[in-house]
């Protein structure tokens, strides 16, 4: 693998294919593209202790991980792209499934297809929705069970799976159900439309959530854009523009009228007025003379001056503001903590109710008790699924 090109932080026109010293100033050459900037860590917005080196799902709540550090360049969210594709395909298939299912409830609507053919069409259309569109939910549900972190995806995956499998068996093997389960058409009721529509609605919720979270980074990017991309370094009577990430504490920088101050520091020579509204909200420029502090990202409005860098990179006021905003976005409100606690009890409670319904019908219900108990348990799970 080829080494990245190296350059001098003080003389960016000097480049080399390997590490070494600058022939002009003798400083050590640095990678032209900082290696740290190429590494992206992903974290859960609700559980910041979860950090991964690549996109994925949170093992605790199942939410999609997002970049830990917001950069000026917007990182494409693969989860949003994938969920959007699954949603549009599932929506296109779920609409006819829902229409066919509802047509049976309107006797006046003429439908030339026999009931069995309608169920086969519903099976063919809903299968891709459930098995492909809803696959991420099944993965998250299984992971939540394995890690014992029950969440909404546990119930969603269970409810969709139960509705689909029950309907599949009722379609291809209706003889397994007693005659009392057959309606006026002679067919066992199926829930393909419930499985497909619930899957599509959950996918829609995921798309809306991911879009909203991706837009929250726009405010941070606006803050990051307040800092200039380069700084004009003054050294040995010469001035050179260098990338901002190469500026080190102690470097002398020249700031001209109309330019943004690159980093935090102290004014060494000159007199000017600085627009600090991005920090203080004060609309009027503040006079600065030799010895005054200047803040990175603020705007130099009048005179040219020479400054010395004191705080660079993550230590600047602007960088700390960005970090606080990012941390605030990932912090959970008290109501969210309460919702997590409720969800931890809600999922096993629903499963327990389904089991009790099955046991009650199987023990005290009329014949066929086992079949009635199974339908009761399935009904509880299907009804509780949207509640997740």
mmCIF file of C-alpha atoms in Angstrom:
data_model
loop_
_atom_site.group_PDB
_atom_site.id
_atom_site.type_symbol
_atom_site.label_atom_id
_atom_site.label_comp_id
_atom_site.label_asym_id
_atom_site.label_seq_id
_atom_site.Cartn_x
_atom_site.Cartn_y
_atom_site.Cartn_z
ATOM 1 C CA UNK A 1 0.000 0.000 0.000
ATOM 2 C CA UNK A 2 1.397 3.419 -0.953
ATOM 3 C CA UNK A 3 2.217 5.821 1.855
ATOM 4 C CA UNK A 4 0.167 9.008 1.952
ATOM 5 C CA UNK A 5 1.949 12.102 0.623
ATOM 6 C CA UNK A 6 3.652 14.226 3.258
ATOM 7 C CA UNK A 7 3.903 17.995 3.384
ATOM 8 C CA UNK A 8 5.420 20.701 5.555
ATOM 9 C CA UNK A 9 2.908 22.442 7.851
ATOM 10 C CA UNK A 10 4.702 25.754 7.299
ATOM 11 C CA UNK A 11 5.383 25.315 3.575
ATOM 12 C CA UNK A 12 2.500 23.368 2.012
ATOM 13 C CA UNK A 13 4.142 23.547 -1.410
ATOM 14 C CA UNK A 14 6.745 21.044 -0.127
ATOM 15 C CA UNK A 15 5.493 17.479 -0.622
ATOM 16 C CA UNK A 16 7.147 14.072 -0.333
ATOM 17 C CA UNK A 17 6.139 10.440 -0.599
ATOM 18 C CA UNK A 18 7.559 9.516 2.802
ATOM 19 C CA UNK A 19 8.220 11.082 6.199
ATOM 20 C CA UNK A 20 11.220 13.372 6.571
ATOM 21 C CA UNK A 21 12.264 16.988 7.157
ATOM 22 C CA UNK A 22 11.290 20.118 5.239
ATOM 23 C CA UNK A 23 14.209 21.332 3.093
ATOM 24 C CA UNK A 24 13.209 24.945 3.821
ATOM 25 C CA UNK A 25 12.599 25.139 7.562
ATOM 26 C CA UNK A 26 13.692 21.713 8.786
ATOM 27 C CA UNK A 27 10.325 20.901 10.384
ATOM 28 C CA UNK A 28 9.124 17.302 10.321
ATOM 29 C CA UNK A 29 6.828 16.577 7.409
ATOM 30 C CA UNK A 30 3.257 15.543 8.242
ATOM 31 C CA UNK A 31 0.648 13.578 6.282
ATOM 32 C CA UNK A 32 -1.125 15.842 3.805
ATOM 33 C CA UNK A 33 -4.420 14.355 4.962
ATOM 34 C CA UNK A 34 -4.587 13.929 8.742
ATOM 35 C CA UNK A 35 -5.101 10.256 9.517
ATOM 36 C CA UNK A 36 -7.325 11.035 12.474
ATOM 37 C CA UNK A 37 -9.796 12.814 10.218
ATOM 38 C CA UNK A 38 -10.330 9.692 8.109
ATOM 39 C CA UNK A 39 -11.446 7.575 11.072
ATOM 40 C CA UNK A 40 -15.138 7.730 11.866
ATOM 41 C CA UNK A 41 -16.562 6.251 15.047
ATOM 42 C CA UNK A 42 -20.248 5.402 15.351
ATOM 43 C CA UNK A 43 -22.275 5.609 18.534
ATOM 44 C CA UNK A 44 -25.851 5.158 19.702
ATOM 45 C CA UNK A 45 -27.736 8.458 20.139
ATOM 46 C CA UNK A 46 -29.467 7.080 23.235
ATOM 47 C CA UNK A 47 -26.573 5.054 24.670
ATOM 48 C CA UNK A 48 -23.336 6.977 24.058
ATOM 49 C CA UNK A 49 -21.302 4.286 25.796
ATOM 50 C CA UNK A 50 -21.819 2.142 22.687
ATOM 51 C CA UNK A 51 -19.011 2.960 20.222
ATOM 52 C CA UNK A 52 -18.288 1.044 17.024
ATOM 53 C CA UNK A 53 -15.874 1.482 14.132
ATOM 54 C CA UNK A 54 -18.582 1.016 11.500
ATOM 55 C CA UNK A 55 -22.340 1.620 11.077
ATOM 56 C CA UNK A 56 -24.767 -0.796 12.673
ATOM 57 C CA UNK A 57 -27.419 -1.128 15.371
ATOM 58 C CA UNK A 58 -27.234 -0.458 19.079
ATOM 59 C CA UNK A 59 -27.168 -3.775 20.972
ATOM 60 C CA UNK A 60 -29.237 -2.213 23.761
ATOM 61 C CA UNK A 61 -32.109 -0.371 22.051
ATOM 62 C CA UNK A 62 -31.695 -1.391 18.409
ATOM 63 C CA UNK A 63 -31.427 2.177 17.100
ATOM 64 C CA UNK A 64 -29.144 2.882 14.163
ATOM 65 C CA UNK A 65 -25.710 4.141 15.160
ATOM 66 C CA UNK A 66 -24.658 7.594 13.986
ATOM 67 C CA UNK A 67 -21.258 9.271 13.574
ATOM 68 C CA UNK A 68 -19.752 10.182 16.923
ATOM 69 C CA UNK A 69 -18.039 13.286 15.607
ATOM 70 C CA UNK A 70 -19.825 15.645 13.238
ATOM 71 C CA UNK A 71 -17.594 16.854 10.427
ATOM 72 C CA UNK A 72 -17.989 19.650 7.920
ATOM 73 C CA UNK A 73 -18.401 17.077 5.172
ATOM 74 C CA UNK A 74 -21.741 15.352 5.634
ATOM 75 C CA UNK A 75 -21.278 11.588 5.945
ATOM 76 C CA UNK A 76 -23.849 9.588 4.023
ATOM 77 C CA UNK A 77 -25.978 7.496 6.351
ATOM 78 C CA UNK A 78 -26.132 3.943 4.930
ATOM 79 C CA UNK A 79 -28.916 3.062 7.366
ATOM 80 C CA UNK A 80 -31.138 5.840 5.993
ATOM 81 C CA UNK A 81 -30.487 4.785 2.409
ATOM 82 C CA UNK A 82 -31.259 1.138 3.209
ATOM 83 C CA UNK A 83 -34.409 1.873 5.220
ATOM 84 C CA UNK A 84 -35.702 4.250 2.546
ATOM 85 C CA UNK A 85 -35.319 1.601 -0.129
ATOM 86 C CA UNK A 86 -37.057 -1.006 2.015
ATOM 87 C CA UNK A 87 -39.880 1.390 2.848
ATOM 88 C CA UNK A 88 -40.739 2.371 -0.730
ATOM 89 C CA UNK A 89 -40.706 -1.217 -1.960
ATOM 90 C CA UNK A 90 -42.767 -2.378 1.025
ATOM 91 C CA UNK A 91 -45.265 0.469 0.608
ATOM 92 C CA UNK A 92 -45.798 -0.382 -3.064
ATOM 93 C CA UNK A 93 -46.514 -4.024 -2.150
ATOM 94 C CA UNK A 94 -48.571 -3.344 0.988
ATOM 95 C CA UNK A 95 -51.157 -1.109 -0.695
ATOM 96 C CA UNK A 96 -52.647 -3.890 -2.894
ATOM 97 C CA UNK A 97 -52.476 -6.347 0.017
ATOM 98 C CA UNK A 98 -54.459 -3.944 2.177
ATOM 99 C CA UNK A 99 -56.951 -3.275 -0.649
ATOM 100 C CA UNK A 100 -57.549 -6.986 -1.243
ATOM 101 C CA UNK A 101 -58.023 -7.656 2.472
ATOM 102 C CA UNK A 102 -60.488 -4.799 2.877
ATOM 103 C CA UNK A 103 -62.473 -5.792 -0.212
ATOM 104 C CA UNK A 104 -63.714 -8.883 1.624
ATOM 105 C CA UNK A 105 -65.375 -6.621 4.195
ATOM 106 C CA UNK A 106 -67.527 -4.873 1.589
ATOM 107 C CA UNK A 107 -70.026 -7.372 0.154
ATOM 108 C CA UNK A 108 -71.254 -4.849 -2.406
ATOM 109 C CA UNK A 109 -67.821 -4.593 -4.012
ATOM 110 C CA UNK A 110 -67.519 -7.028 -6.893
ATOM 111 C CA UNK A 111 -64.377 -9.108 -6.801
ATOM 112 C CA UNK A 112 -64.045 -11.768 -9.529
ATOM 113 C CA UNK A 113 -61.265 -13.590 -7.692
ATOM 114 C CA UNK A 114 -62.114 -16.541 -5.429
ATOM 115 C CA UNK A 115 -61.131 -16.239 -1.738
ATOM 116 C CA UNK A 116 -58.283 -18.739 -2.046
ATOM 117 C CA UNK A 117 -56.780 -16.854 -4.981
ATOM 118 C CA UNK A 118 -56.949 -13.614 -2.985
ATOM 119 C CA UNK A 119 -55.005 -15.250 -0.152
ATOM 120 C CA UNK A 120 -52.362 -16.526 -2.549
ATOM 121 C CA UNK A 121 -51.922 -13.007 -3.967
ATOM 122 C CA UNK A 122 -51.703 -11.569 -0.461
ATOM 123 C CA UNK A 123 -49.113 -14.218 0.419
ATOM 124 C CA UNK A 124 -47.051 -13.429 -2.682
ATOM 125 C CA UNK A 125 -47.131 -9.657 -2.089
ATOM 126 C CA UNK A 126 -46.662 -9.649 1.678
ATOM 127 C CA UNK A 127 -43.799 -12.166 1.743
ATOM 128 C CA UNK A 128 -41.177 -9.721 0.360
ATOM 129 C CA UNK A 129 -42.453 -7.029 2.728
ATOM 130 C CA UNK A 130 -42.136 -9.196 5.819
ATOM 131 C CA UNK A 131 -39.102 -11.305 4.913
ATOM 132 C CA UNK A 132 -37.049 -8.598 3.176
ATOM 133 C CA UNK A 133 -38.483 -5.270 4.322
ATOM 134 C CA UNK A 134 -38.837 -6.400 7.930
ATOM 135 C CA UNK A 135 -35.618 -8.398 8.106
ATOM 136 C CA UNK A 136 -33.721 -5.696 10.084
ATOM 137 C CA UNK A 137 -36.451 -5.818 12.737
ATOM 138 C CA UNK A 138 -36.117 -9.583 13.097
ATOM 139 C CA UNK A 139 -32.344 -9.220 13.464
ATOM 140 C CA UNK A 140 -32.765 -6.553 16.136
ATOM 141 C CA UNK A 141 -35.468 -8.560 17.904
ATOM 142 C CA UNK A 142 -33.244 -11.642 18.036
ATOM 143 C CA UNK A 143 -30.287 -9.612 19.270
ATOM 144 C CA UNK A 144 -32.439 -8.074 22.005
ATOM 145 C CA UNK A 145 -33.402 -11.548 23.192
ATOM 146 C CA UNK A 146 -29.842 -12.868 23.095
ATOM 147 C CA UNK A 147 -28.474 -9.849 24.981
ATOM 148 C CA UNK A 148 -31.530 -9.715 27.297
ATOM 149 C CA UNK A 149 -32.213 -6.101 26.376
ATOM 150 C CA UNK A 150 -35.872 -6.343 25.413
ATOM 151 C CA UNK A 151 -37.079 -3.318 23.464
ATOM 152 C CA UNK A 152 -39.740 -2.288 20.990
ATOM 153 C CA UNK A 153 -38.124 -4.330 18.210
ATOM 154 C CA UNK A 154 -38.627 -7.463 20.306
ATOM 155 C CA UNK A 155 -42.381 -7.034 20.215
ATOM 156 C CA UNK A 156 -42.460 -5.757 16.634
ATOM 157 C CA UNK A 157 -40.476 -8.722 15.353
ATOM 158 C CA UNK A 158 -42.536 -11.170 17.395
ATOM 159 C CA UNK A 159 -45.872 -9.674 16.354
ATOM 160 C CA UNK A 160 -45.039 -9.539 12.640
ATOM 161 C CA UNK A 161 -43.600 -13.056 12.676
ATOM 162 C CA UNK A 162 -46.630 -14.512 14.460
ATOM 163 C CA UNK A 163 -49.113 -12.796 12.121
ATOM 164 C CA UNK A 164 -47.239 -13.910 9.006
ATOM 165 C CA UNK A 165 -46.576 -17.524 10.075
ATOM 166 C CA UNK A 166 -50.148 -17.976 11.288
ATOM 167 C CA UNK A 167 -51.501 -16.652 7.988
ATOM 168 C CA UNK A 168 -49.055 -18.765 5.998
ATOM 169 C CA UNK A 169 -50.192 -21.952 7.734
ATOM 170 C CA UNK A 170 -53.842 -20.950 7.356
ATOM 171 C CA UNK A 171 -53.294 -20.515 3.600
ATOM 172 C CA UNK A 172 -51.247 -23.560 2.652
ATOM 173 C CA UNK A 173 -52.567 -25.979 5.312
ATOM 174 C CA UNK A 174 -56.065 -24.850 6.343
ATOM 175 C CA UNK A 175 -56.961 -28.421 7.347
ATOM 176 C CA UNK A 176 -54.866 -27.948 10.497
ATOM 177 C CA UNK A 177 -57.563 -25.601 11.817
ATOM 178 C CA UNK A 178 -60.958 -26.810 13.066
ATOM 179 C CA UNK A 179 -64.120 -26.080 11.105
ATOM 180 C CA UNK A 180 -65.189 -23.479 13.668
ATOM 181 C CA UNK A 181 -62.282 -21.276 12.479
ATOM 182 C CA UNK A 182 -63.649 -21.027 8.954
ATOM 183 C CA UNK A 183 -65.700 -18.018 7.989
ATOM 184 C CA UNK A 184 -68.597 -17.692 5.563
ATOM 185 C CA UNK A 185 -66.221 -18.196 2.642
ATOM 186 C CA UNK A 186 -64.983 -21.454 4.086
ATOM 187 C CA UNK A 187 -61.480 -20.046 4.592
ATOM 188 C CA UNK A 188 -59.536 -19.431 7.794
ATOM 189 C CA UNK A 189 -59.007 -15.728 8.474
ATOM 190 C CA UNK A 190 -55.509 -14.504 7.656
ATOM 191 C CA UNK A 191 -53.517 -11.449 8.734
ATOM 192 C CA UNK A 192 -51.224 -10.818 5.780
ATOM 193 C CA UNK A 193 -52.361 -7.209 5.561
ATOM 194 C CA UNK A 194 -51.592 -6.650 9.258
ATOM 195 C CA UNK A 195 -48.078 -8.077 8.910
ATOM 196 C CA UNK A 196 -47.368 -6.076 5.741
ATOM 197 C CA UNK A 197 -48.870 -2.761 6.867
ATOM 198 C CA UNK A 198 -47.260 -2.884 10.319
ATOM 199 C CA UNK A 199 -43.885 -3.612 8.716
ATOM 200 C CA UNK A 200 -44.332 -0.689 6.329
ATOM 201 C CA UNK A 201 -45.406 1.696 9.087
ATOM 202 C CA UNK A 202 -42.435 0.764 11.262
ATOM 203 C CA UNK A 203 -40.150 1.278 8.259
ATOM 204 C CA UNK A 204 -41.731 4.704 7.748
ATOM 205 C CA UNK A 205 -41.057 5.541 11.379
ATOM 206 C CA UNK A 206 -37.433 4.501 10.982
ATOM 207 C CA UNK A 207 -37.017 6.646 7.854
ATOM 208 C CA UNK A 208 -38.548 9.707 9.534
ATOM 209 C CA UNK A 209 -36.407 9.224 12.629
ATOM 210 C CA UNK A 210 -33.194 8.757 10.663
ATOM 211 C CA UNK A 211 -33.937 11.815 8.520
ATOM 212 C CA UNK A 212 -34.634 13.915 11.601
ATOM 213 C CA UNK A 213 -31.425 12.800 13.270
ATOM 214 C CA UNK A 214 -29.386 13.456 10.134
ATOM 215 C CA UNK A 215 -30.730 17.004 10.018
ATOM 216 C CA UNK A 216 -29.745 17.678 13.620
ATOM 217 C CA UNK A 217 -26.133 17.701 12.495
ATOM 218 C CA UNK A 218 -26.753 20.712 10.234
ATOM 219 C CA UNK A 219 -26.555 23.118 13.202
ATOM 220 C CA UNK A 220 -23.219 21.639 14.251
ATOM 221 C CA UNK A 221 -21.910 21.844 10.689
ATOM 222 C CA UNK A 222 -22.955 25.491 10.606
ATOM 223 C CA UNK A 223 -20.839 26.043 13.711
ATOM 224 C CA UNK A 224 -17.918 24.182 12.177
ATOM 225 C CA UNK A 225 -18.167 26.321 9.053
ATOM 226 C CA UNK A 226 -17.579 29.419 11.173
ATOM 227 C CA UNK A 227 -13.904 28.517 11.360
ATOM 228 C CA UNK A 228 -11.801 29.176 8.244
ATOM 229 C CA UNK A 229 -10.262 26.259 6.370
ATOM 230 C CA UNK A 230 -6.775 27.787 6.327
ATOM 231 C CA UNK A 231 -4.607 30.086 8.422
ATOM 232 C CA UNK A 232 -1.898 32.512 7.290
ATOM 233 C CA UNK A 233 1.261 31.606 9.216
ATOM 234 C CA UNK A 234 3.913 34.309 9.749
ATOM 235 C CA UNK A 235 7.432 32.911 10.022
ATOM 236 C CA UNK A 236 10.878 34.359 9.261
ATOM 237 C CA UNK A 237 9.327 37.439 7.721
ATOM 238 C CA UNK A 238 7.288 35.333 5.258
ATOM 239 C CA UNK A 239 3.586 34.456 5.211
ATOM 240 C CA UNK A 240 2.122 31.166 4.003
ATOM 241 C CA UNK A 241 -1.424 29.803 3.962
ATOM 242 C CA UNK A 242 -1.583 26.380 5.616
ATOM 243 C CA UNK A 243 -4.508 24.061 6.431
ATOM 244 C CA UNK A 244 -6.068 24.896 9.778
ATOM 245 C CA UNK A 245 -5.375 21.434 11.199
ATOM 246 C CA UNK A 246 -1.615 22.029 10.818
ATOM 247 C CA UNK A 247 -1.612 25.144 13.014
ATOM 248 C CA UNK A 248 0.126 24.497 16.325
ATOM 249 C CA UNK A 249 0.009 26.369 19.604
ATOM 250 C CA UNK A 250 2.591 29.145 19.640
ATOM 251 C CA UNK A 251 2.466 29.804 15.908
ATOM 252 C CA UNK A 252 2.204 33.409 14.746
ATOM 253 C CA UNK A 253 -0.713 34.104 12.435
ATOM 254 C CA UNK A 254 -1.618 37.062 10.267
ATOM 255 C CA UNK A 255 -5.322 38.000 10.099
ATOM 256 C CA UNK A 256 -6.372 40.500 7.461
ATOM 257 C CA UNK A 257 -9.545 42.640 7.331
ATOM 258 C CA UNK A 258 -12.641 40.649 6.455
ATOM 259 C CA UNK A 259 -11.077 37.307 7.440
ATOM 260 C CA UNK A 260 -12.182 35.001 10.218
ATOM 261 C CA UNK A 261 -9.823 34.430 13.120
ATOM 262 C CA UNK A 262 -8.597 30.835 12.716
ATOM 263 C CA UNK A 263 -7.893 29.809 16.348
ATOM 264 C CA UNK A 264 -7.970 31.168 19.890
ATOM 265 C CA UNK A 265 -5.016 33.328 20.785
ATOM 266 C CA UNK A 266 -3.637 36.692 21.822
ATOM 267 C CA UNK A 267 -3.145 39.805 19.705
ATOM 268 C CA UNK A 268 0.564 40.580 19.332
ATOM 269 C CA UNK A 269 0.622 43.560 17.000
ATOM 270 C CA UNK A 270 -2.052 45.782 15.537
ATOM 271 C CA UNK A 271 -5.439 47.184 16.382
ATOM 272 C CA UNK A 272 -8.794 46.079 15.048
ATOM 273 C CA UNK A 273 -12.496 45.533 15.682
ATOM 274 C CA UNK A 274 -13.814 41.973 15.925
ATOM 275 C CA UNK A 275 -17.380 40.822 15.381
ATOM 276 C CA UNK A 276 -17.956 38.371 18.259
ATOM 277 C CA UNK A 277 -21.694 37.939 17.770
ATOM 278 C CA UNK A 278 -21.291 34.200 17.156
ATOM 279 C CA UNK A 279 -19.985 33.865 20.729
ATOM 280 C CA UNK A 280 -21.627 36.624 22.761
ATOM 281 C CA UNK A 281 -24.563 37.685 20.592
ATOM 282 C CA UNK A 282 -23.314 41.266 20.739
ATOM 283 C CA UNK A 283 -24.066 42.830 17.319
ATOM 284 C CA UNK A 284 -21.481 45.626 17.637
ATOM 285 C CA UNK A 285 -17.788 44.875 16.893
ATOM 286 C CA UNK A 286 -15.448 44.817 19.891
ATOM 287 C CA UNK A 287 -12.231 46.848 19.836
ATOM 288 C CA UNK A 288 -9.069 44.763 20.189
ATOM 289 C CA UNK A 289 -5.569 46.024 20.952
ATOM 290 C CA UNK A 290 -2.232 44.406 21.689
ATOM 291 C CA UNK A 291 -2.541 41.892 24.523
ATOM 292 C CA UNK A 292 -6.281 41.225 24.068
ATOM 293 C CA UNK A 293 -7.661 37.740 23.604
ATOM 294 C CA UNK A 294 -9.243 36.769 20.280
ATOM 295 C CA UNK A 295 -11.510 33.790 19.613
ATOM 296 C CA UNK A 296 -11.405 31.431 16.661
ATOM 297 C CA UNK A 297 -14.364 31.754 14.292
ATOM 298 C CA UNK A 298 -15.020 35.422 15.038
ATOM 299 C CA UNK A 299 -14.729 37.958 12.215
ATOM 300 C CA UNK A 300 -11.994 40.562 11.900
ATOM 301 C CA UNK A 301 -13.806 43.606 10.533
ATOM 302 C CA UNK A 302 -11.178 46.368 10.157
ATOM 303 C CA UNK A 303 -7.416 46.363 10.671
ATOM 304 C CA UNK A 304 -4.812 43.710 9.967
ATOM 305 C CA UNK A 305 -3.085 42.223 13.018
ATOM 306 C CA UNK A 306 -0.611 39.594 14.119
ATOM 307 C CA UNK A 307 -1.658 37.028 16.716
ATOM 308 C CA UNK A 308 -0.167 34.089 18.540
ATOM 309 C CA UNK A 309 -2.112 30.829 18.632
ATOM 310 C CA UNK A 310 -2.837 29.571 22.151
ATOM 311 C CA UNK A 311 -5.635 27.006 21.755
ATOM 312 C CA UNK A 312 -5.947 24.933 18.583
ATOM 313 C CA UNK A 313 -7.966 21.939 17.402
ATOM 314 C CA UNK A 314 -10.360 20.552 19.999
ATOM 315 C CA UNK A 315 -9.198 23.076 22.618
ATOM 316 C CA UNK A 316 -10.700 26.155 20.959
ATOM 317 C CA UNK A 317 -13.875 27.766 22.256
ATOM 318 C CA UNK A 318 -15.689 26.917 19.014
ATOM 319 C CA UNK A 319 -14.645 23.248 19.203
ATOM 320 C CA UNK A 320 -15.845 23.035 22.803
ATOM 321 C CA UNK A 321 -19.196 24.575 21.831
ATOM 322 C CA UNK A 322 -19.567 22.006 19.046
ATOM 323 C CA UNK A 323 -18.772 19.209 21.493
ATOM 324 C CA UNK A 324 -21.322 20.449 24.028
ATOM 325 C CA UNK A 325 -24.026 20.674 21.350
ATOM 326 C CA UNK A 326 -23.222 17.151 20.148
ATOM 327 C CA UNK A 327 -23.267 15.814 23.717
ATOM 328 C CA UNK A 328 -26.595 17.540 24.366
ATOM 329 C CA UNK A 329 -28.118 15.871 21.309
ATOM 330 C CA UNK A 330 -27.132 12.463 22.627
ATOM 331 C CA UNK A 331 -28.264 13.061 26.200
ATOM 332 C CA UNK A 332 -31.568 11.556 27.230
ATOM 333 C CA UNK A 333 -34.390 13.514 28.789
ATOM 334 C CA UNK A 334 -35.988 12.109 31.981
ATOM 335 C CA UNK A 335 -39.094 11.062 30.017
ATOM 336 C CA UNK A 336 -36.872 8.997 27.720
ATOM 337 C CA UNK A 337 -35.368 7.161 30.668
ATOM 338 C CA UNK A 338 -38.875 6.474 31.951
ATOM 339 C CA UNK A 339 -39.909 5.180 28.519
ATOM 340 C CA UNK A 340 -36.925 2.819 28.479
ATOM 341 C CA UNK A 341 -37.895 1.472 31.887
ATOM 342 C CA UNK A 342 -41.511 0.987 30.830
ATOM 343 C CA UNK A 343 -40.440 -0.756 27.613
ATOM 344 C CA UNK A 344 -38.321 -3.157 29.631
ATOM 345 C CA UNK A 345 -41.462 -4.306 31.461
ATOM 346 C CA UNK A 346 -43.972 -3.842 28.633
ATOM 347 C CA UNK A 347 -42.485 -6.459 26.318
ATOM 348 C CA UNK A 348 -42.374 -9.368 28.797
ATOM 349 C CA UNK A 349 -45.795 -8.306 30.105
ATOM 350 C CA UNK A 350 -47.344 -8.649 26.638
ATOM 351 C CA UNK A 351 -45.725 -12.044 26.157
ATOM 352 C CA UNK A 352 -46.978 -13.116 29.577
ATOM 353 C CA UNK A 353 -50.531 -11.986 28.759
ATOM 354 C CA UNK A 354 -50.415 -13.942 25.488
ATOM 355 C CA UNK A 355 -49.289 -17.070 27.324
ATOM 356 C CA UNK A 356 -51.997 -16.640 29.984
ATOM 357 C CA UNK A 357 -54.638 -16.166 27.281
ATOM 358 C CA UNK A 358 -53.483 -19.375 25.625
ATOM 359 C CA UNK A 359 -53.481 -21.260 28.917
ATOM 360 C CA UNK A 360 -56.932 -19.976 29.925
ATOM 361 C CA UNK A 361 -58.558 -20.903 26.611
ATOM 362 C CA UNK A 362 -56.746 -24.239 26.436
ATOM 363 C CA UNK A 363 -57.881 -25.115 29.957
ATOM 364 C CA UNK A 364 -61.374 -23.637 30.349
ATOM 365 C CA UNK A 365 -62.457 -22.793 26.816
ATOM 366 C CA UNK A 366 -64.828 -24.760 24.578
ATOM 367 C CA UNK A 367 -63.590 -27.324 22.115
ATOM 368 C CA UNK A 368 -61.322 -27.192 20.236
ATOM 369 C CA UNK A 369 -59.586 -25.607 23.237
ATOM 370 C CA UNK A 370 -56.047 -25.732 21.893
ATOM 371 C CA UNK A 371 -56.990 -23.997 18.635
ATOM 372 C CA UNK A 372 -58.966 -21.274 20.432
ATOM 373 C CA UNK A 373 -56.065 -20.756 22.833
ATOM 374 C CA UNK A 374 -53.643 -20.400 19.920
ATOM 375 C CA UNK A 375 -55.828 -17.805 18.225
ATOM 376 C CA UNK A 376 -56.187 -15.861 21.485
ATOM 377 C CA UNK A 377 -52.411 -15.773 22.002
ATOM 378 C CA UNK A 378 -51.804 -14.727 18.398
ATOM 379 C CA UNK A 379 -54.446 -12.001 18.683
ATOM 380 C CA UNK A 380 -52.756 -10.531 21.767
ATOM 381 C CA UNK A 381 -49.383 -10.400 20.031
ATOM 382 C CA UNK A 382 -50.772 -8.904 16.812
ATOM 383 C CA UNK A 383 -52.744 -6.236 18.665
ATOM 384 C CA UNK A 384 -49.855 -5.340 20.962
ATOM 385 C CA UNK A 385 -47.343 -5.080 18.117
ATOM 386 C CA UNK A 386 -48.381 -1.563 16.954
ATOM 387 C CA UNK A 387 -48.278 -0.420 20.574
ATOM 388 C CA UNK A 388 -44.521 -0.927 20.535
#
